[in-house]
Coordinates of C-alpha atoms in Angstrom, one line a residue:
Chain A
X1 CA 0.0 0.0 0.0
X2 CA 0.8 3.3 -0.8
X3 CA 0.9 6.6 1.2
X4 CA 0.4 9.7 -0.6
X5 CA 0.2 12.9 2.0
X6 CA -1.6 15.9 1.3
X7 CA -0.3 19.2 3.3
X8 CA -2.0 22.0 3.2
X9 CA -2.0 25.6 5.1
X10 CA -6.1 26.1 4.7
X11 CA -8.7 22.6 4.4
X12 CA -6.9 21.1 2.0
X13 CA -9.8 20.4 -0.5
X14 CA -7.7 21.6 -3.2
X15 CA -4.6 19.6 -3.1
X16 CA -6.9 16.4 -2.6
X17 CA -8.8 17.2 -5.6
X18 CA -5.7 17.4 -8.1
X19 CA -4.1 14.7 -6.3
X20 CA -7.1 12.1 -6.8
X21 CA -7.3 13.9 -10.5
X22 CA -4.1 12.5 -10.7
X23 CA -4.4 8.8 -8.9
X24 CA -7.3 8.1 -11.4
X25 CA -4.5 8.0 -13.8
X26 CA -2.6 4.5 -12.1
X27 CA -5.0 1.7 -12.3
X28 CA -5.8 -0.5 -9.4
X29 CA -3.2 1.0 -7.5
X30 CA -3.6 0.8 -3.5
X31 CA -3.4 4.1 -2.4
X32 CA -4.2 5.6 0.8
X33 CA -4.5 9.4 1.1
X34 CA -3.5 11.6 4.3
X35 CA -4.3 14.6 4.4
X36 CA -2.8 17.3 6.7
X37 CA -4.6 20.9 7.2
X38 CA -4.4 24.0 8.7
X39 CA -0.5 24.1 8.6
X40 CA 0.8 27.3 9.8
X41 CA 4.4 27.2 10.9
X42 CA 7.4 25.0 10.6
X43 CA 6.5 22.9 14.1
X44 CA 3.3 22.1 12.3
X45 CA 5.4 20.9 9.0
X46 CA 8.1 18.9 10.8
X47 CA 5.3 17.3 13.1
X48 CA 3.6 16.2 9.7
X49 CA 7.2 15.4 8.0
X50 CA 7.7 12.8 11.5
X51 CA 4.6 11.3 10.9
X52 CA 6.0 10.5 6.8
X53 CA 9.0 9.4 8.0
X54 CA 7.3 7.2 10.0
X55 CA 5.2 6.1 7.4
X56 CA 7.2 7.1 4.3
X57 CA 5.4 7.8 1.0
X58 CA 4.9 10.7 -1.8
X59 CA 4.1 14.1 -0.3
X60 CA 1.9 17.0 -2.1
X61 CA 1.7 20.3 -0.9
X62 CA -0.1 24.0 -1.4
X63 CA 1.1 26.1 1.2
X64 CA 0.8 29.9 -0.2
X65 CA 3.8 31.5 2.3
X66 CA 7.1 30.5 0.2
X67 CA 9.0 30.7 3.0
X68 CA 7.0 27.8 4.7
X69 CA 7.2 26.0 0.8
X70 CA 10.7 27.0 0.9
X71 CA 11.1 25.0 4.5
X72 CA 9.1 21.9 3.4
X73 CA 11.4 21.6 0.6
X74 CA 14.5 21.9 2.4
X75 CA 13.2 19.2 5.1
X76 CA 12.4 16.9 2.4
X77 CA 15.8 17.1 0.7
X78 CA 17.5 16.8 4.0
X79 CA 15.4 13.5 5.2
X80 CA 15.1 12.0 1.2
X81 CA 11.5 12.3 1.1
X82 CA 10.0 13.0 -2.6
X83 CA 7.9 16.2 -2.2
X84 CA 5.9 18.0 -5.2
X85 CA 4.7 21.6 -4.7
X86 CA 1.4 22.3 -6.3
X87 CA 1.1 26.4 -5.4
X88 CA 4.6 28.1 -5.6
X89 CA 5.0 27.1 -9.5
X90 CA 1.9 28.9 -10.4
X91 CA 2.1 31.8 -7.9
X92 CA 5.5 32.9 -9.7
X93 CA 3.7 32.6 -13.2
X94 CA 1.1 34.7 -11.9
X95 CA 2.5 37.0 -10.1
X96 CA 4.7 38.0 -13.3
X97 CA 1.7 37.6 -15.8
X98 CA -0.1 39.9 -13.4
X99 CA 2.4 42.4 -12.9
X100 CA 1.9 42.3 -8.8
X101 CA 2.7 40.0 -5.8
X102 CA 1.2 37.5 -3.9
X103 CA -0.2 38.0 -0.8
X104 CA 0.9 34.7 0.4
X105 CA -1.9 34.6 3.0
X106 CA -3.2 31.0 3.7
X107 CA -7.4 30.4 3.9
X108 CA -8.2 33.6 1.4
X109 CA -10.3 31.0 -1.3
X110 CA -12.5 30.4 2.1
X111 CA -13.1 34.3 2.0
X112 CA -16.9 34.7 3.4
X113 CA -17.4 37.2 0.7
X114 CA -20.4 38.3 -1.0
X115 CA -19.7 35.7 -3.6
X116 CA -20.0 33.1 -0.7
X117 CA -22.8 34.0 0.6
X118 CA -24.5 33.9 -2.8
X119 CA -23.4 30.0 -3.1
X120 CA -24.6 29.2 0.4
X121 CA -27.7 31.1 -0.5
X122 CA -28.1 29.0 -3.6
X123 CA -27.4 25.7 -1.9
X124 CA -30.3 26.4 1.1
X125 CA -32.7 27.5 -2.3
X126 CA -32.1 24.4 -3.6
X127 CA -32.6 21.8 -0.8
X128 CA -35.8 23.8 -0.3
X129 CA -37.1 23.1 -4.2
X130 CA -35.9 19.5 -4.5
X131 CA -38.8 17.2 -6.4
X132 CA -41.4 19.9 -7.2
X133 CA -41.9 21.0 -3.8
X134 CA -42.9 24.8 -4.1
X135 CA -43.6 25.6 -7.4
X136 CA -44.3 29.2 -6.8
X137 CA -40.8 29.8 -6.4
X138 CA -39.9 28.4 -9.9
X139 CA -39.6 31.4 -11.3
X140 CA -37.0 32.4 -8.4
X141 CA -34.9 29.8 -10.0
X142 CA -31.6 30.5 -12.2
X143 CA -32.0 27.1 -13.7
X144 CA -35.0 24.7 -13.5
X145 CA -33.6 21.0 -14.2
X146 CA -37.1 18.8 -15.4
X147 CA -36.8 15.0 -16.2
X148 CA -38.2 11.8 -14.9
X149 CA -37.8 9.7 -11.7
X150 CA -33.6 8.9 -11.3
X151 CA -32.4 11.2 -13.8
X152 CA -30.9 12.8 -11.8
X153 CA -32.1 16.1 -10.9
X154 CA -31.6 16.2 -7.6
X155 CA -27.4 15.1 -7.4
X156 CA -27.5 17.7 -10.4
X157 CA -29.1 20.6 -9.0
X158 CA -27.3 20.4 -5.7
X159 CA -23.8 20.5 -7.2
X160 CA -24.9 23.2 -9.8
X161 CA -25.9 25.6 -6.5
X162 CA -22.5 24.5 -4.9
X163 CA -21.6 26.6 -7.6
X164 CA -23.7 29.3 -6.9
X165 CA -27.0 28.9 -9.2
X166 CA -29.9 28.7 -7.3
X167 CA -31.6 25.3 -9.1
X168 CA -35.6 24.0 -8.2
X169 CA -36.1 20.7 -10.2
X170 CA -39.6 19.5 -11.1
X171 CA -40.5 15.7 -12.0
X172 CA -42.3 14.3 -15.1
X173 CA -44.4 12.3 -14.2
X174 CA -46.7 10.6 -17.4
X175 CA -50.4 11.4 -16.4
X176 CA -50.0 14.5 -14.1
X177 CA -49.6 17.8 -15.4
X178 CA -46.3 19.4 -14.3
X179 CA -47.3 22.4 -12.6
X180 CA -48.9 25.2 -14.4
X181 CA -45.6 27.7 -12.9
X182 CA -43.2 25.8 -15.5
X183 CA -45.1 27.5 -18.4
X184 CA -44.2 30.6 -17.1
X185 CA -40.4 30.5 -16.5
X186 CA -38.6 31.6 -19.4
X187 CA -37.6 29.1 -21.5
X188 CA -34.1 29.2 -21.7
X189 CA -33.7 28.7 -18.0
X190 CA -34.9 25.3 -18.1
X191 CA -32.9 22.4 -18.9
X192 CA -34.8 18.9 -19.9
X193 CA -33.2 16.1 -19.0
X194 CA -32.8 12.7 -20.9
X195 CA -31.4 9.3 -20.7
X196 CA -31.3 5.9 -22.5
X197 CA -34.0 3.3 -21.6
X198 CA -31.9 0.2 -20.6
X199 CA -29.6 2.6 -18.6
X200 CA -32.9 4.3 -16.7
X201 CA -33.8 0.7 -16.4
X202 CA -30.6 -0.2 -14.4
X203 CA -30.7 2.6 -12.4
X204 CA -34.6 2.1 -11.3
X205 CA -33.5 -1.9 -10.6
X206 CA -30.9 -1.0 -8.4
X207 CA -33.2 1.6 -6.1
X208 CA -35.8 -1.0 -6.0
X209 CA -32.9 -3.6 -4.8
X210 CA -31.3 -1.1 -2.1
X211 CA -35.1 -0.5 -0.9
X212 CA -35.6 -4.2 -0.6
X213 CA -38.8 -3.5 -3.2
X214 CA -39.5 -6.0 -6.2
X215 CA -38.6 -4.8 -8.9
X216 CA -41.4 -6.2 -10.9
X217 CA -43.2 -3.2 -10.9
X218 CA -43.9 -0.5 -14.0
X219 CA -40.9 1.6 -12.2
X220 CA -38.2 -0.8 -13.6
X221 CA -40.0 -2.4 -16.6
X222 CA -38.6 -2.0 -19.9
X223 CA -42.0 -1.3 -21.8
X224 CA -43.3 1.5 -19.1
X225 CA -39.9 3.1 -18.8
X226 CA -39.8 3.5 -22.9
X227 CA -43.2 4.6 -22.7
X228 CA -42.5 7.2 -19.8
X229 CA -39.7 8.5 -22.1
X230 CA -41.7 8.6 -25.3
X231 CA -43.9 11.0 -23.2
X232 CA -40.7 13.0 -21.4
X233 CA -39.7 13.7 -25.1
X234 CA -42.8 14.6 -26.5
X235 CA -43.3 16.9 -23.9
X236 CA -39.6 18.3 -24.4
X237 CA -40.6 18.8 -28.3
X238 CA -43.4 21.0 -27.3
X239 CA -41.1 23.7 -25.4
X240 CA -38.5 24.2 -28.4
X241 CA -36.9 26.7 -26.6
X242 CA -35.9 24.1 -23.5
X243 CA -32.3 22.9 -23.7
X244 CA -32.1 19.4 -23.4
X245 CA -29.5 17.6 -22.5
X246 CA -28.9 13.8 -22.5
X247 CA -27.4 12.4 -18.7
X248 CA -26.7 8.8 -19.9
X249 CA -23.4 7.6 -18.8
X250 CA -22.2 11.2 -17.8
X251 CA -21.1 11.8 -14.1
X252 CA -23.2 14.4 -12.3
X253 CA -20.0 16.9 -13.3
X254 CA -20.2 16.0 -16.6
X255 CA -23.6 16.8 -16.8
X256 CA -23.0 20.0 -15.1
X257 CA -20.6 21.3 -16.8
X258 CA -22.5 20.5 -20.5
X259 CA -25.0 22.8 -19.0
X260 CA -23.6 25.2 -18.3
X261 CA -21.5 25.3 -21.3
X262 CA -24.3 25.1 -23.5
X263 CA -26.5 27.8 -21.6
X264 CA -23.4 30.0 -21.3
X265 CA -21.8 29.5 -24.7
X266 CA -18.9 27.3 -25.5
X267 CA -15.7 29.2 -24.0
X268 CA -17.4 29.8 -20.3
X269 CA -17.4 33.5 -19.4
X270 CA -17.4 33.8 -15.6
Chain B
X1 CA -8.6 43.3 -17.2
X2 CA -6.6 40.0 -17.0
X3 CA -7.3 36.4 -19.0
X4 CA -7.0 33.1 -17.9
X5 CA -8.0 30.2 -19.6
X6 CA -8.2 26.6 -18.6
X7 CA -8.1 24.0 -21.0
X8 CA -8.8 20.8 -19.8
X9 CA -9.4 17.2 -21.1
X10 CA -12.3 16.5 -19.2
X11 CA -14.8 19.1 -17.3
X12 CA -11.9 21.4 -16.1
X13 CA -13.0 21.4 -12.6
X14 CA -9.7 20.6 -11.2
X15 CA -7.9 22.9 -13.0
X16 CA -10.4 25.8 -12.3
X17 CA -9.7 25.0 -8.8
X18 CA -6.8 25.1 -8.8
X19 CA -6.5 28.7 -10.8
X20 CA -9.0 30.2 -8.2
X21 CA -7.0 28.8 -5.3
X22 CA -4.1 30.7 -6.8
X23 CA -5.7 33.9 -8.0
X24 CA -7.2 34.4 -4.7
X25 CA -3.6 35.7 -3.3
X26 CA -3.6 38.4 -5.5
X27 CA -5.8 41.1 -4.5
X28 CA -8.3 43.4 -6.1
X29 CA -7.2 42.1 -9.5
X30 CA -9.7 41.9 -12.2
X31 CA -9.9 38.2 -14.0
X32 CA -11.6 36.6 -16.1
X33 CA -11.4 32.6 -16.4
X34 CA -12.3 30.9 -19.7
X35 CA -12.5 27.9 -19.5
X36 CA -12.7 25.3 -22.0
X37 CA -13.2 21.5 -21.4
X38 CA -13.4 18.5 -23.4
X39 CA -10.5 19.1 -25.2
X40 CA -9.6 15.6 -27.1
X41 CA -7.2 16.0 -30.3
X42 CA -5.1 18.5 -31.6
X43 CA -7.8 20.3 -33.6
X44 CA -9.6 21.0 -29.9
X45 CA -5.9 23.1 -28.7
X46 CA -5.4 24.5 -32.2
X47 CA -9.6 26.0 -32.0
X48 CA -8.7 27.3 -28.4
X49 CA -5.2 28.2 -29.1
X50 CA -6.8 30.7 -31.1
X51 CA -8.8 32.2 -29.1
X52 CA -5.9 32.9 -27.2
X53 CA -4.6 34.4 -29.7
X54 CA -7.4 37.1 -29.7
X55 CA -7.8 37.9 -26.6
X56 CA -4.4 37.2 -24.9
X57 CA -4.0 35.9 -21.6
X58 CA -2.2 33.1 -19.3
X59 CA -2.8 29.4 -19.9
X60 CA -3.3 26.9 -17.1
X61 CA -4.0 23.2 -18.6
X62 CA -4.8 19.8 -17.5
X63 CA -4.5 16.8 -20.2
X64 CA -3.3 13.9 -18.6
X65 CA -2.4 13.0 -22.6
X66 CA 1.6 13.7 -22.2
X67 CA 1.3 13.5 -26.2
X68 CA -1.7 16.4 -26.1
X69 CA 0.4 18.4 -23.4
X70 CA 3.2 18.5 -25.4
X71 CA 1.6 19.4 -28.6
X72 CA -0.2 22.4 -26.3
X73 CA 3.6 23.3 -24.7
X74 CA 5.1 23.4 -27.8
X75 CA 2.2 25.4 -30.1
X76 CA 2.4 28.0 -27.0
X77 CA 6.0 28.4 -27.4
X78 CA 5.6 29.0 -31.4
X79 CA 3.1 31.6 -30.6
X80 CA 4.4 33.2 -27.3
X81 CA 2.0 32.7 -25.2
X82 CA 2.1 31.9 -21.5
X83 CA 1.4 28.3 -20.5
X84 CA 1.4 26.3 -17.1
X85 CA 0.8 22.4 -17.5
X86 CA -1.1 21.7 -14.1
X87 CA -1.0 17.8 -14.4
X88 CA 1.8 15.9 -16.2
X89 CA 4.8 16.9 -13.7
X90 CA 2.6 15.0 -11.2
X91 CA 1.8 12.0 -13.5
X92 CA 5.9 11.8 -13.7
X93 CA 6.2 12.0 -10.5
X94 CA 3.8 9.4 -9.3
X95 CA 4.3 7.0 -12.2
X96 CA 7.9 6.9 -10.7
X97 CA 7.0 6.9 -7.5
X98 CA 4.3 4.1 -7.5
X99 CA 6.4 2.5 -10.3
X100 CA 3.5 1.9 -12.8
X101 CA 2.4 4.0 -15.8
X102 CA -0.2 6.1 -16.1
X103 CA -3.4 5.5 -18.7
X104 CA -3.5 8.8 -20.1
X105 CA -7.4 8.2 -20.2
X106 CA -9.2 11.7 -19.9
X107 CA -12.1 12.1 -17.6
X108 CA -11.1 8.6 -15.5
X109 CA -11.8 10.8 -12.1
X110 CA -15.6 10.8 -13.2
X111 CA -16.0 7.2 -13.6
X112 CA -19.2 6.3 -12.6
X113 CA -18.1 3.7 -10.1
X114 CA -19.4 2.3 -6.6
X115 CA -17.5 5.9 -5.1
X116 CA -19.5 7.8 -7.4
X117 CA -23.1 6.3 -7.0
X118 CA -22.3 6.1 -3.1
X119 CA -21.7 9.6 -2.9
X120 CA -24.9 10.0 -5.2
X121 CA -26.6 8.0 -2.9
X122 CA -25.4 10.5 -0.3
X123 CA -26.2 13.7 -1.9
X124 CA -30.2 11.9 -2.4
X125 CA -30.3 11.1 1.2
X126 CA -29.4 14.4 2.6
X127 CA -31.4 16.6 0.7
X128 CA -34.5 14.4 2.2
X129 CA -33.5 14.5 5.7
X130 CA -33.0 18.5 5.8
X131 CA -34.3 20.2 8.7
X132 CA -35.6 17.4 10.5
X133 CA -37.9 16.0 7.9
X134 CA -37.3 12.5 8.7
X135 CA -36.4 11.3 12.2
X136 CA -37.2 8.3 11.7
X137 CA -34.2 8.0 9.0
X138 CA -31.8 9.8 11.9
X139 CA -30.4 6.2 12.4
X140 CA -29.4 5.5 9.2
X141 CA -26.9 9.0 8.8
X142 CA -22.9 9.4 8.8
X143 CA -23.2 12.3 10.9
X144 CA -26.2 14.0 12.3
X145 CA -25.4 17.9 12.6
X146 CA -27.4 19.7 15.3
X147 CA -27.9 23.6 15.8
X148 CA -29.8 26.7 16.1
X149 CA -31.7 28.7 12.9
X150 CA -28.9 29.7 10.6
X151 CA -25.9 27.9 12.3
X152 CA -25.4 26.6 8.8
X153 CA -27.0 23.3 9.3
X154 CA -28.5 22.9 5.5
X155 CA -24.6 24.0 3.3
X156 CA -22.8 22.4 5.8
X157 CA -24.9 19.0 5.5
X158 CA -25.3 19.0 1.7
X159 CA -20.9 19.9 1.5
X160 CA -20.7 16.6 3.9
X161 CA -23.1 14.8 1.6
X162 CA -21.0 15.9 -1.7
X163 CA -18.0 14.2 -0.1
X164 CA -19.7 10.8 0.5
X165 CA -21.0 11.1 3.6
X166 CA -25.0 10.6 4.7
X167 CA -26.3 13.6 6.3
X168 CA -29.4 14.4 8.8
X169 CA -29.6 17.8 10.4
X170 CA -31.9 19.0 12.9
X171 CA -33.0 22.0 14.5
X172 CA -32.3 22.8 17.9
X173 CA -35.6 24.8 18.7
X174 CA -36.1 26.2 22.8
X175 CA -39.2 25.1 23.8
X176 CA -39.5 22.3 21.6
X177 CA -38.5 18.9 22.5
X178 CA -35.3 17.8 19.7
X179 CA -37.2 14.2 18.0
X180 CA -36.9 11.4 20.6
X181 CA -34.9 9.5 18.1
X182 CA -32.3 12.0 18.3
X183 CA -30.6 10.0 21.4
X184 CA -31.3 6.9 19.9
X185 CA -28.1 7.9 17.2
X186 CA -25.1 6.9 18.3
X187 CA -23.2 9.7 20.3
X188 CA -20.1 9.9 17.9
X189 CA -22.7 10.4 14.9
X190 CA -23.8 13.6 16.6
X191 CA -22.0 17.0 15.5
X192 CA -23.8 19.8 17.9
X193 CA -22.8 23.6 15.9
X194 CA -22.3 26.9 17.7
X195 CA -21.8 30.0 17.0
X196 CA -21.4 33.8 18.6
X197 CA -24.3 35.2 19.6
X198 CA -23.6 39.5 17.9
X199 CA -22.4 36.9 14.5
X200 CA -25.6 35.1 14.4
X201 CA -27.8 38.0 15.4
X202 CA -25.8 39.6 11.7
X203 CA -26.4 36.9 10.1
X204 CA -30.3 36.7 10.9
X205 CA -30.8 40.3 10.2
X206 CA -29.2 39.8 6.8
X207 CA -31.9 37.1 6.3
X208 CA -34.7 38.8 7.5
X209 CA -33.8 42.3 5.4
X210 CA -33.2 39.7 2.2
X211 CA -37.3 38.2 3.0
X212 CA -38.0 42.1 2.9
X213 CA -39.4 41.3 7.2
X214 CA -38.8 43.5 9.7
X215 CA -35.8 42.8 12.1
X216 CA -37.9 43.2 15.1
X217 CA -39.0 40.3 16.3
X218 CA -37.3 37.9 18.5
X219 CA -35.7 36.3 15.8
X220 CA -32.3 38.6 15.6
X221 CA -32.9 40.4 18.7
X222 CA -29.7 40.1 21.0
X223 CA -31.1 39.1 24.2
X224 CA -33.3 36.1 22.8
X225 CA -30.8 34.8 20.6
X226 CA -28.3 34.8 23.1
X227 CA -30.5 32.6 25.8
X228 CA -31.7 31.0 22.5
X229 CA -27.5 30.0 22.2
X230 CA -27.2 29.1 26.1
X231 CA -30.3 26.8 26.1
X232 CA -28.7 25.1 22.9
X233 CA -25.3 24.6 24.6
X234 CA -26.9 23.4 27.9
X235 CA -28.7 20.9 25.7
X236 CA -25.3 20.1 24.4
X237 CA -23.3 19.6 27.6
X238 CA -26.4 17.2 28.5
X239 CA -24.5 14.9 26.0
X240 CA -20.8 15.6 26.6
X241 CA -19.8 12.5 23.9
X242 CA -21.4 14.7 21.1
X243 CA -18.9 16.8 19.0
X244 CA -19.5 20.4 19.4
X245 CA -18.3 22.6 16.8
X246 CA -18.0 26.3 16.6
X247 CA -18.7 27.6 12.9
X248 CA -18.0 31.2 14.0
X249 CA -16.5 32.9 11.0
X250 CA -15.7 30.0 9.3
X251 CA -16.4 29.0 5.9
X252 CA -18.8 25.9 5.2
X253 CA -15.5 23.9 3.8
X254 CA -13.3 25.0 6.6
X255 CA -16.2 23.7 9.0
X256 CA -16.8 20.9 7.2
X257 CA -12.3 19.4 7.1
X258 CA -12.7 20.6 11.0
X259 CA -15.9 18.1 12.0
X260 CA -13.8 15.5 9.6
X261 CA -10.9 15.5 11.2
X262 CA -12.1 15.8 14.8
X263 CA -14.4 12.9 13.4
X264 CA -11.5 10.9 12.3
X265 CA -8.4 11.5 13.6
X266 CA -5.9 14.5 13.0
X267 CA -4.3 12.9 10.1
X268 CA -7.0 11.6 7.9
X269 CA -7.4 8.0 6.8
X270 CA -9.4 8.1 3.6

């Protein structure tokens, strides 16, 4: 088994992300990932740097201040231990691109800014609309997600307001009328989603068999599911101006991301 | 104003990430990220290239095809634009490290596998059990977060549910009895939040001024939300094997790696 240590002066999300990006890459590789926050000073980086030599492995870091990077480097060098910095590379190429210096102060992507507060204000919209539940807010809504049971909306919606859009999702549902407040949203805020039969299928099966429920039912049948899909589409066809998007086989960032693309144009302007 | 494009192989998530993380310690600059994903073959870099070339700006890029990365390192060089390759110095490193090569297979971090539909599963879960919907489901979460009106109960839930883990949260409400399942959970499920009482009363007021109510009542006044806090940290030394976690000026994912670790350890075993 492998050891691959993540240091970090803030939560360390971001190292983690870029170094699973990167693990995906070695196939069925045992690798275990610790991950160190909040590092402030050297004690804090030689107390993590005992703990590798104790356990030796591959050691990633972002910390902002260059003299602490500057440290960790030294320490690894001096004890052999392989040490890659992820931050200082990219804060010299920005900080000349820029024309202007860091301000190597750890935690400042954790800002509780007005940008913030708009996500977490999107995220507690969200929860609130899951699965049609107060239609008269629809038209509150940056982006209303539509599709049938499991395609889905509601993984979708919640990592779209992590990233700041305030989502309500509405089911399809063949033989009830999707509330009358859909008509009225503009069109090109709502986003239809779509996904193969047999896949739908699949997905349905496996609920039922997590629930403990037969699946025997119309949910997971081949012929209802096509049907319920026939209608989805039909009812897509009739709003032109919805996007629609096909989910099958795409992750829930995927999908995201193909959204926003396509509501946003092709090169994203944030 | 400054450009910054990231080209990526897959949804570019990482490598936005990463940017942000980076442009956040420079102050008061004005960026712009482009970012383009899905980039595949040569034709992909040579269509984006160009848009570099039109509006000039900095280059970060993830394509965990050493072939593509090259062809993007040298085409920047012919055309003198600024690039920083975010991933294949890491692919070296760990291929030598874990002594296996890489696949070079873009988009392998979204593979739909038993991770991803657990954390799905997650996501599903928690959005359901939000402010005490379901106590009869309180059994069946990760971690149970407990705390007053705005403590930042629902972000801080769905964050933890993003990562995997199966979140309930409930309300503490004085005068109302918590549901009796509640101490049925196991105690070191139970994550009791607090916060200062003048930060709360802000962040109330903010609330009640964005519903457009008047900041009168009891809700944001000092005195009651401060007995409101002391009841709810009674109630919490009541069950001194409950994790209590102040969120006072910190960000949901700086709360969020805090409750983790404490949860599991100070180095974190993933």
């Amino acid at each position: 088994m492998y050891h691959v240590y993540l240091l970090s002066d803030a939560t360390g999300e971001t190292v983690e992300r870029v170094a699973r990006a990167a693990l995906t890459q070695f196939k069925d590789v045992d690798v275990r990932l610790r991950r160190v926050g909040q590092i402030r000073n050297r004690e804090d980086i030689l107390k993590a740097l005992d703990e590798v030599d104790r356990l030796p492995g591959i050691i990633f870091y972002t910390l902002v201040n260059t003299e602490l990077a500057q440290f960790v480097r030294n320490e690894c060098e001096a004890r052999q231990l392989e040490a890659v910095d992820l931050i200082t590379p990219l804060l010299f190429k920005l900080a000349e691109f820029l024309e202007m210096r860091p301000q190597k102060l750890p935690g400042l992507q954790y800002e509780m800014n007005s940008e913030y507060y708009r996500r977490m204000e999107a995220v507690d919209f969200t929860v609130k609309q899951d699965d049609g539940q107060e239609p008269r807010n629809l038209h509150k809504a940056d982006i209303v997600l539509i599709g049938v049971s499991r395609s889905s909306k509601t993984p979708l919606s919640m990592y779209l307001a992590h990233k700041g859009y305030k989502v309500a999702n509405v089911p399809i549902i063949q033989g009830i009328d999707p509330p009358p407040e859909l008509e009225e949203v503009e069109p090109e805020r709502v986003v239809g989603l779509i996904i193969d039969t047999q896949r739908l299928v699949d997905i349905r099966s496996a609920r039922l068999r997590n629930l403990r429920q037969s699946p025997r039912g119309s949910y997971a049948d081949y012929r209802q599911v096509e049907e319920e899909l026939a209608y989805c589409r039909r009812f897509y066809r009739a709003h032109p101006a919805w996007l629609v998007i096909d989910v099958t086989n795409k992750s829930v960032e995927e999908s995201a991301a193909e959204i926003l693309s396509r509501l946003h144009g092709d090169i994203r302007h944030d």
